[in-house]
Coordinates of C-alpha atoms in Angstrom, one line a residue:
M1 CA -60.3 -36.2 67.8
V2 CA -61.8 -33.9 65.3
A3 CA -60.9 -30.6 67.5
I4 CA -57.4 -31.8 68.0
A5 CA -57.3 -32.0 64.2
Y6 CA -58.8 -28.2 63.9
A7 CA -56.6 -27.0 66.3
L8 CA -53.3 -28.9 64.9
V9 CA -54.2 -27.9 61.0
L10 CA -54.8 -24.1 62.3
S11 CA -51.7 -23.5 64.7
G12 CA -49.5 -24.8 61.1
L13 CA -51.9 -22.3 59.4
A14 CA -51.2 -20.2 61.6
V15 CA -47.3 -20.4 62.6
A16 CA -47.1 -21.2 58.2
A17 CA -49.2 -16.9 57.9
V18 CA -46.4 -15.4 60.1
W19 CA -44.0 -17.1 58.6
L20 CA -45.4 -15.6 54.7
A21 CA -46.4 -12.6 56.4
V22 CA -42.4 -11.8 57.6
L23 CA -41.6 -12.1 54.2
I24 CA -43.8 -10.1 52.2
V25 CA -44.4 -6.9 54.9
P26 CA -42.5 -4.0 53.4
L27 CA -39.9 -2.8 55.8
Q28 CA -40.6 0.8 57.5
P29 CA -38.4 3.1 56.4
V30 CA -37.2 5.8 59.1
S31 CA -34.7 9.3 58.6
A32 CA -32.4 9.6 60.8
A33 CA -29.1 11.9 60.6
G34 CA -29.4 12.7 57.1
Q35 CA -29.8 8.5 56.5
T36 CA -32.9 7.0 55.2
V37 CA -33.3 2.9 56.8
R38 CA -35.8 0.5 55.9
V39 CA -35.9 -1.4 58.9
G40 CA -38.4 -5.3 59.1
A41 CA -38.0 -8.2 60.2
A42 CA -34.9 -10.9 58.4
P43 CA -35.7 -14.1 57.7
L44 CA -36.8 -16.5 60.2
D45 CA -34.6 -18.5 62.8
W46 CA -35.8 -20.9 65.2
S47 CA -33.7 -20.2 67.7
L48 CA -34.3 -17.8 70.6
S49 CA -31.7 -15.5 70.2
G50 CA -29.1 -14.7 67.5
P51 CA -27.6 -11.7 65.4
G52 CA -30.1 -9.7 62.7
Q53 CA -29.1 -8.3 60.3
L54 CA -27.6 -4.5 58.2
D55 CA -27.9 -5.0 54.3
L56 CA -25.3 -2.1 53.3
F57 CA -25.0 -1.2 49.8
G58 CA -25.5 -4.9 48.2
Q59 CA -23.7 -6.5 51.3
T60 CA -25.7 -8.6 54.3
I61 CA -23.9 -8.5 57.6
P62 CA -24.6 -9.6 60.5
T63 CA -25.6 -7.6 63.8
R64 CA -23.2 -8.1 66.6
V65 CA -25.8 -7.4 68.6
H66 CA -27.4 -10.0 69.0
F67 CA -31.6 -10.2 69.6
D68 CA -33.6 -12.1 71.3
G69 CA -36.2 -14.4 70.2
P70 CA -36.8 -15.9 65.9
I71 CA -37.8 -12.4 65.0
R72 CA -35.2 -10.6 64.3
P73 CA -34.3 -6.7 63.1
R74 CA -33.6 -6.3 59.2
L75 CA -31.9 -3.0 58.5
E76 CA -31.5 -1.4 55.1
L77 CA -29.4 2.1 54.3
T78 CA -31.2 3.4 51.3
R79 CA -30.4 6.3 50.7
I80 CA -27.9 8.8 52.0
R81 CA -29.0 13.2 51.9
E82 CA -27.7 16.5 52.7
D83 CA -29.3 17.6 56.2
A84 CA -28.3 20.9 56.8
E85 CA -29.9 20.4 60.9
V86 CA -26.7 17.1 60.6
A87 CA -24.6 19.2 59.4
R88 CA -25.1 21.8 61.7
L89 CA -24.8 19.2 64.5
L90 CA -21.7 17.5 63.0
R91 CA -19.8 21.0 63.1
S92 CA -20.6 22.1 66.6
G93 CA -19.2 18.6 67.9
D94 CA -23.5 18.2 68.9
H95 CA -22.8 14.8 68.4
E96 CA -25.5 13.6 71.2
R97 CA -28.7 14.8 70.0
L98 CA -27.7 13.0 66.8
T99 CA -27.2 9.7 68.3
L100 CA -30.3 10.0 70.1
E101 CA -32.1 10.3 67.1
V102 CA -30.9 7.1 65.7
G103 CA -31.8 4.9 68.4
R104 CA -35.3 6.0 68.9
K105 CA -36.5 6.0 64.7
L106 CA -35.3 2.4 64.5
A107 CA -37.9 1.2 66.9
S108 CA -40.2 3.2 66.3
G109 CA -40.1 2.2 62.7
W110 CA -39.4 -2.1 64.4
V111 CA -42.5 -1.1 66.3
R112 CA -45.0 -0.3 63.2
Y113 CA -42.9 -2.8 61.5
G114 CA -44.5 -5.2 64.2
A115 CA -47.9 -3.7 63.7
W116 CA -48.0 -4.4 59.9
E117 CA -47.0 -7.5 60.2
T118 CA -49.1 -8.5 63.1
A119 CA -52.2 -7.1 60.5
V120 CA -50.9 -9.5 57.7
A121 CA -50.9 -12.7 59.3
A122 CA -53.8 -12.2 61.1
G123 CA -55.0 -11.9 57.0
L124 CA -53.0 -14.4 55.9
V125 CA -55.2 -16.3 58.2
L126 CA -58.6 -15.6 57.7
L127 CA -59.2 -15.3 53.7
P128 CA -58.6 -19.2 53.5
L129 CA -60.4 -19.8 57.1
A130 CA -63.1 -17.6 55.1
A131 CA -63.2 -19.1 51.5
W132 CA -62.8 -23.0 53.9
T133 CA -65.8 -22.5 56.2
G134 CA -67.8 -20.8 52.7
L135 CA -67.2 -24.2 50.6
R136 CA -68.0 -26.2 53.6
R137 CA -71.5 -24.8 54.0
M138 CA -70.7 -24.2 57.3
P139 CA -74.1 -22.2 59.7
P140 CA -73.0 -18.4 60.1
G141 CA -72.5 -19.5 64.1
R142 CA -69.9 -22.0 63.6
S143 CA -68.2 -19.9 60.4
V144 CA -67.6 -17.3 63.0
L145 CA -66.1 -19.9 65.8
V146 CA -63.3 -21.3 63.3
L147 CA -62.5 -17.5 62.0
A148 CA -62.1 -16.1 65.9
G149 CA -60.4 -19.1 66.6
G150 CA -57.8 -18.5 63.5
L151 CA -57.7 -15.4 64.4
A152 CA -56.7 -16.4 68.0
L153 CA -54.2 -18.7 67.1
V154 CA -52.5 -16.1 64.8
T155 CA -52.3 -13.4 67.5
A156 CA -50.7 -16.1 69.9
V157 CA -48.3 -17.3 67.6
N158 CA -47.7 -13.6 66.5
A159 CA -47.5 -12.2 70.5
I160 CA -45.3 -15.2 71.1
G161 CA -42.6 -15.1 69.0
F162 CA -43.1 -11.1 68.4
Y163 CA -43.8 -9.4 71.6
L164 CA -42.9 -11.6 74.5
L165 CA -39.4 -13.8 72.9
A166 CA -38.4 -10.2 71.1
S167 CA -39.7 -8.0 73.6
S168 CA -36.4 -6.5 74.2
T169 CA -35.6 -5.8 70.4
P170 CA -37.3 -1.7 70.9
Q171 CA -34.0 -1.3 73.7
A172 CA -32.0 -3.0 72.2
L173 CA -32.5 -0.1 68.4
R174 CA -33.0 2.3 71.3
D175 CA -29.4 2.1 72.4
V176 CA -28.4 2.1 68.7
R177 CA -26.1 5.3 68.5
S178 CA -24.8 4.5 64.9
L179 CA -24.8 2.1 62.1
Q180 CA -21.5 0.8 63.6
D181 CA -22.5 0.0 66.3
L182 CA -24.7 -3.2 65.6
V183 CA -21.6 -4.7 63.7
G184 CA -19.6 -3.6 66.8
D185 CA -17.1 -2.4 64.6
S186 CA -15.6 0.8 65.7
P187 CA -15.9 4.3 63.4
P188 CA -12.9 5.5 62.6
D189 CA -12.2 9.2 64.5
P190 CA -13.5 12.3 63.2
A191 CA -11.1 13.8 61.0
P192 CA -9.3 17.0 62.3
R193 CA -9.6 21.0 60.3
A194 CA -6.5 21.0 58.5
E195 CA -4.2 23.6 59.7
G196 CA -3.5 26.6 56.3
P197 CA -5.3 29.0 54.1
P198 CA -8.1 28.5 52.4
L199 CA -7.0 27.0 48.3
G200 CA -9.8 29.0 47.0
D201 CA -8.3 28.5 43.5
V202 CA -8.6 24.9 43.3
R203 CA -12.2 23.5 41.2
A204 CA -11.6 20.0 41.7
V205 CA -9.9 17.9 45.0
A206 CA -9.2 14.2 44.7
L207 CA -9.7 11.9 46.6
G208 CA -8.4 8.2 47.3
D209 CA -5.4 5.2 46.6
S210 CA -2.5 4.7 43.9
T211 CA -5.2 4.5 41.5
A212 CA -5.8 8.4 42.2
A213 CA -2.4 9.0 42.6
G214 CA -1.1 7.7 39.6
A215 CA 1.7 5.3 41.3
G216 CA 4.2 3.7 38.4
N217 CA 4.6 6.4 36.1
R218 CA 6.5 9.6 35.5
P219 CA 7.0 12.0 38.7
L220 CA 5.2 15.3 39.3
P221 CA 7.9 18.3 38.1
G222 CA 9.0 19.6 41.6
P223 CA 7.7 16.8 43.6
S224 CA 7.3 17.2 47.6
D225 CA 8.8 14.8 50.1
L226 CA 4.8 13.9 50.8
D227 CA 3.9 13.5 47.0
R228 CA 6.6 11.5 46.9
A229 CA 6.2 9.0 49.7
C230 CA 2.3 9.1 47.6
D231 CA 3.9 8.5 44.9
R232 CA 1.7 10.5 43.0
S233 CA 2.2 11.4 39.6
A234 CA 1.9 13.6 36.2
D235 CA 0.8 11.2 34.4
S236 CA -2.5 10.4 37.2
Y237 CA -5.9 10.5 35.7
P238 CA -6.3 14.3 38.1
Q239 CA -3.9 15.7 35.5
A240 CA -5.2 14.5 32.9
L241 CA -8.8 16.1 34.0
A242 CA -6.8 19.2 35.1
R243 CA -5.2 19.4 31.2
A244 CA -8.9 18.8 29.5
N245 CA -10.4 21.4 31.8
D246 CA -8.2 24.1 32.4
W247 CA -9.3 23.6 35.9
S248 CA -7.0 23.8 39.3
V249 CA -7.6 20.3 41.1
L250 CA -6.1 19.4 44.3
N251 CA -4.8 16.3 44.4
L252 CA -4.9 14.2 47.5
A253 CA -4.9 10.7 46.6
C254 CA -1.8 8.6 48.0
S255 CA -1.1 5.7 47.1
G256 CA -2.3 2.3 50.0
A257 CA -4.5 5.1 51.0
T258 CA -7.6 3.3 52.9
V259 CA -11.1 4.8 54.2
R260 CA -9.8 5.3 57.3
D261 CA -6.6 5.5 56.8
G262 CA -5.6 8.5 54.2
I263 CA -8.8 9.5 54.1
L264 CA -10.5 10.2 57.3
G265 CA -7.8 9.4 59.4
V266 CA -3.8 9.9 59.4
Q267 CA -1.4 7.4 56.8
I268 CA 1.8 6.9 58.0
L269 CA 4.1 6.8 54.9
G270 CA 7.8 6.0 56.8
E271 CA 9.2 9.0 58.0
Q272 CA 6.6 10.7 56.2
V273 CA 2.8 11.8 57.6
A274 CA -0.2 12.7 55.6
P275 CA -2.6 14.2 57.1
P276 CA -6.3 13.4 56.8
Q277 CA -7.4 13.5 53.1
I278 CA -10.7 14.9 54.0
A279 CA -9.4 17.6 56.4
Q280 CA -7.0 18.9 53.5
A281 CA -10.1 19.3 51.0
Q282 CA -12.0 20.5 52.7
R283 CA -9.5 24.1 53.0
A284 CA -10.9 24.0 49.2
A285 CA -14.1 25.5 50.3
E286 CA -15.3 26.5 46.9
A287 CA -13.8 23.0 45.4
S288 CA -17.4 21.9 42.8
V289 CA -15.9 18.6 42.1
V290 CA -14.8 15.8 44.3
L291 CA -13.3 12.7 42.8
V292 CA -12.9 9.6 45.2
S293 CA -10.8 6.8 44.0
V294 CA -11.0 4.3 47.2
G295 CA -11.7 1.1 48.0
A296 CA -8.7 -1.6 46.8
N297 CA -6.6 -1.0 49.8
D298 CA -9.7 -2.0 51.6
V299 CA -9.9 -5.4 51.0
R300 CA -6.9 -6.1 50.7
W301 CA -6.7 -6.3 47.2
S302 CA -2.7 -6.5 46.9
D303 CA -2.3 -9.9 49.6
L304 CA -6.1 -11.2 47.6
V305 CA -3.8 -11.3 44.6
Q306 CA -0.8 -12.5 46.0
L307 CA -1.8 -15.1 47.9
C308 CA -4.6 -16.3 44.7
A309 CA -1.0 -16.9 43.1
I310 CA 0.3 -19.2 45.0
S311 CA -2.5 -20.6 45.7
P312 CA -3.8 -24.1 44.3
S313 CA -7.0 -22.4 44.2
C314 CA -8.7 -18.9 45.1
D315 CA -11.9 -19.3 45.5
D316 CA -11.6 -21.9 48.6
R317 CA -14.2 -20.9 51.8
A318 CA -10.5 -19.2 53.6
S319 CA -9.9 -16.9 50.7
T320 CA -13.5 -15.6 50.0
A321 CA -14.2 -15.7 53.6
Y322 CA -11.3 -12.9 53.9
F323 CA -12.1 -11.0 51.4
Q324 CA -15.9 -11.1 52.7
D325 CA -14.6 -9.9 55.4
G326 CA -12.7 -7.1 54.0
L327 CA -15.4 -6.3 51.8
A328 CA -18.0 -5.8 54.7
R329 CA -16.0 -3.5 56.8
F330 CA -15.3 -1.2 53.6
A331 CA -19.3 -1.0 53.5
L332 CA -19.5 0.4 56.5
D333 CA -16.1 2.7 56.5
Y334 CA -17.3 3.8 53.2
R335 CA -21.2 4.6 54.2
R336 CA -19.2 6.4 56.9
L337 CA -17.2 8.8 54.3
L338 CA -20.0 9.4 51.8
H339 CA -21.6 10.6 54.7
M340 CA -19.3 13.3 55.5
L341 CA -19.2 14.3 51.7
A342 CA -22.7 14.9 51.4
T343 CA -22.4 17.3 54.0
L344 CA -20.0 19.7 52.5
P345 CA -20.7 23.3 53.0
Q346 CA -20.5 23.5 48.7
H347 CA -22.2 21.4 47.2
P348 CA -20.1 19.8 45.1
T349 CA -20.3 16.7 42.5
V350 CA -19.2 13.7 43.6
V351 CA -17.7 11.6 41.3
V352 CA -17.1 7.6 42.5
N353 CA -14.9 6.0 40.2
E354 CA -15.3 2.1 40.3
Y355 CA -11.9 0.2 39.5
Y356 CA -10.6 -1.1 36.0
D357 CA -10.4 -4.8 35.7
P358 CA -6.5 -5.6 34.8
F359 CA -6.9 -9.0 32.8
G360 CA -7.4 -8.5 29.7
A361 CA -8.3 -12.1 27.6
D362 CA -4.6 -13.4 27.3
V363 CA -3.6 -13.5 30.7
S364 CA -0.9 -16.0 29.4
C365 CA 1.9 -13.7 30.3
L366 CA 0.8 -14.0 34.4
E367 CA 1.2 -17.8 34.0
D368 CA 5.1 -17.8 35.4
E369 CA 3.3 -16.3 38.6
G370 CA 0.8 -18.7 38.8
L371 CA -2.5 -16.9 38.1
T372 CA -4.1 -18.9 35.4
R373 CA -7.1 -18.2 33.5
Q374 CA -9.1 -19.4 36.3
K375 CA -7.9 -18.1 38.9
A376 CA -8.2 -14.7 37.0
E377 CA -11.9 -14.6 36.7
V378 CA -12.5 -15.4 40.8
L379 CA -10.3 -12.4 41.6
S380 CA -12.1 -10.4 38.4
S381 CA -15.8 -11.2 40.2
R382 CA -13.9 -9.8 43.6
L383 CA -13.1 -6.7 42.0
A384 CA -16.5 -6.8 40.9
A385 CA -18.5 -6.7 43.8
L386 CA -16.0 -4.4 44.9
N387 CA -17.0 -2.2 42.2
A388 CA -21.0 -2.9 42.6
V389 CA -20.0 -1.0 46.9
L390 CA -18.5 1.3 44.9
R391 CA -22.1 2.1 42.2
Q392 CA -24.9 1.1 45.4
G393 CA -23.1 3.7 47.6
A394 CA -23.1 6.4 45.5
E395 CA -26.6 6.3 43.7
T396 CA -27.4 5.9 47.1
A397 CA -26.3 8.9 48.0
G398 CA -27.4 11.0 45.2
F399 CA -23.5 10.6 43.1
T400 CA -21.9 9.5 40.2
P401 CA -20.6 6.4 39.7
V402 CA -18.0 5.8 36.7
K403 CA -15.7 3.1 35.6
A404 CA -13.4 3.5 33.3
E405 CA -14.7 1.1 30.1
L406 CA -15.3 3.6 27.3
R407 CA -16.4 2.5 24.4
R408 CA -15.4 3.2 20.0
S409 CA -16.9 7.0 19.5
P410 CA -17.7 7.9 15.7
A411 CA -15.7 11.1 16.7
V412 CA -12.6 9.1 16.9
Q413 CA -10.7 7.1 13.8
R414 CA -9.0 4.9 16.9
P415 CA -9.8 2.7 19.6
A416 CA -10.8 3.4 22.8
V417 CA -8.3 3.8 26.0
R418 CA -9.9 -0.3 26.9
P419 CA -9.2 -1.1 30.9
R420 CA -7.2 -4.4 29.8
A421 CA -4.8 -2.0 28.8
C422 CA -4.0 -1.4 32.3
G423 CA -1.7 -4.3 33.0
P424 CA 2.1 -4.8 34.1
S425 CA 4.9 -2.3 32.3
P426 CA 7.5 -4.4 31.3
A427 CA 10.6 -3.5 32.5
P428 CA 13.3 -2.0 29.8
P429 CA 15.2 -4.3 28.0
D430 CA 18.5 -2.8 29.6
G431 CA 17.3 -3.4 33.5
R432 CA 17.6 0.7 33.5
R433 CA 15.7 2.1 35.4
V434 CA 14.0 5.5 35.0
P435 CA 15.0 8.7 37.4
G436 CA 12.5 9.0 39.6
H437 CA 10.2 6.1 38.5
R438 CA 9.2 3.4 41.1
P439 CA 8.8 -0.2 39.8
R440 CA 4.9 -0.5 39.0
R441 CA 3.4 -4.1 40.9
P442 CA 1.4 -5.1 38.1
E443 CA -2.0 -3.5 39.6
S444 CA -0.6 -0.3 39.5
P445 CA -2.4 1.1 36.9
T446 CA -0.1 2.5 34.0
R447 CA -0.6 5.9 32.1
R448 CA -2.7 5.1 29.3
C449 CA -5.4 3.6 31.5
E450 CA -4.5 6.7 33.9
L451 CA -5.9 8.6 30.7
S452 CA -8.8 6.1 30.6
T453 CA -10.1 6.8 33.8
A454 CA -9.5 10.5 33.4
L455 CA -12.3 10.2 29.8
A456 CA -14.6 8.2 31.8
I457 CA -14.9 10.7 34.4
F458 CA -14.5 13.3 31.8
L459 CA -18.0 12.3 30.2
P460 CA -20.4 13.3 32.9
L461 CA -18.9 17.0 33.6
C462 CA -18.1 17.0 29.4
P463 CA -18.3 21.8 28.8
T464 CA -20.8 21.6 26.3
G465 CA -19.5 21.9 22.5
L466 CA -16.0 20.3 23.9
A467 CA -15.4 17.3 21.2
W468 CA -14.4 13.9 22.5
E469 CA -11.7 13.9 20.4
E470 CA -10.6 17.9 21.9
A471 CA -10.7 16.6 25.1
T472 CA -8.2 13.6 24.3
T473 CA -6.1 16.0 22.4
I474 CA -6.0 18.2 25.8
A475 CA -6.0 15.3 28.4
D476 CA -3.2 13.3 26.5
P477 CA -1.5 15.8 24.4
P478 CA 1.5 14.0 22.1
S479 CA 4.0 16.5 24.1
V480 CA 3.9 13.2 26.9
R481 CA 3.0 10.3 25.1

């Protein structure tokens, strides 16, 4: 009976040691295809098969690939970096070498993690057993027997969980060609090279959606058919930056654009077809700044607002799952965009714009539309989650995240423009429309919000000696107020 009790205690201790080792052993970093990924184990799941875990910009995404055993891989993207060899292979079309490298590195990181986990689990068993045998003043022979029994049990438990039941995991990881493979999401088609002459005089390029296009504001002077289809405005923040810095800015942003349909792929706009923004941006090979505003359409923000307005509550399980699914898919597409920006040959400064919160302290004007204070708080929390993905992704890639949220400056006597001013613009009292304007949706940016965004981006790019009030005056001259 005593021997059985010892065996049960040692078995429980061995299982606890393996569980604790999985929690505390650091994930092992591996670098492949210009990315650094940490490989380790997800929290233990006592089922015999299930998905692994991908941590991407703060989002936990279950893998579509299922792994055997209770110990399954967890992958965390920690860095996207410029890599000359990766850029060369991407340009040459030799993707096979890159995909083979990814799977091999992930498998080696998993094996290395397994070795560390086994060693730590063994130590976690030996330390309490050694203390216990010392307190009991056991004879040396019996102490060695107890320690050897504990070591054998934890090794057996670990071998069953890690090396036997999960024996297929290294091969499954070797078959991974990209992070999209793990979650069963096919990447967008490679962006074709843009046709047309180089744009050597362009200093900055803007990519994105209606936030960068300035949708709903004054139209561009002499707009092209594509400018009108994309709802590009003279009041957009790229235009304000052009005035403030005397830059030539190429604004490729288009209302309704997503990462897949607009930036990396073509965007269908009725009878107009907008070419991939990233391909057009490559024509500006000497641009030193790239501005990015994207994500709201990817998570279907307009649909979320409308659904929230007509529903009794905005935080029900269905709408929350709808948002989380869109956010997870966006994180994957956003990673690919960041990787492409990191490999641009001119190595520009990349500024990623976070979204302003369109809801101020007073939302009484929206109650007739079905949006109460409680609903606005739910929508604001979801917007904060989107901004967290944008910010963490930008920082992972070594880019600069900014947000249109300026404080009062001692050099400026009037209050800074704040995001809460970026709400719906009331229609003229007589109901007439200004020629060239489209009706602005409630979530569309106003001119004041575009200026706020321009100034937020201006700060990290500000030339030495240019005062805040001077930049504000240049970007927002009285003639256009």
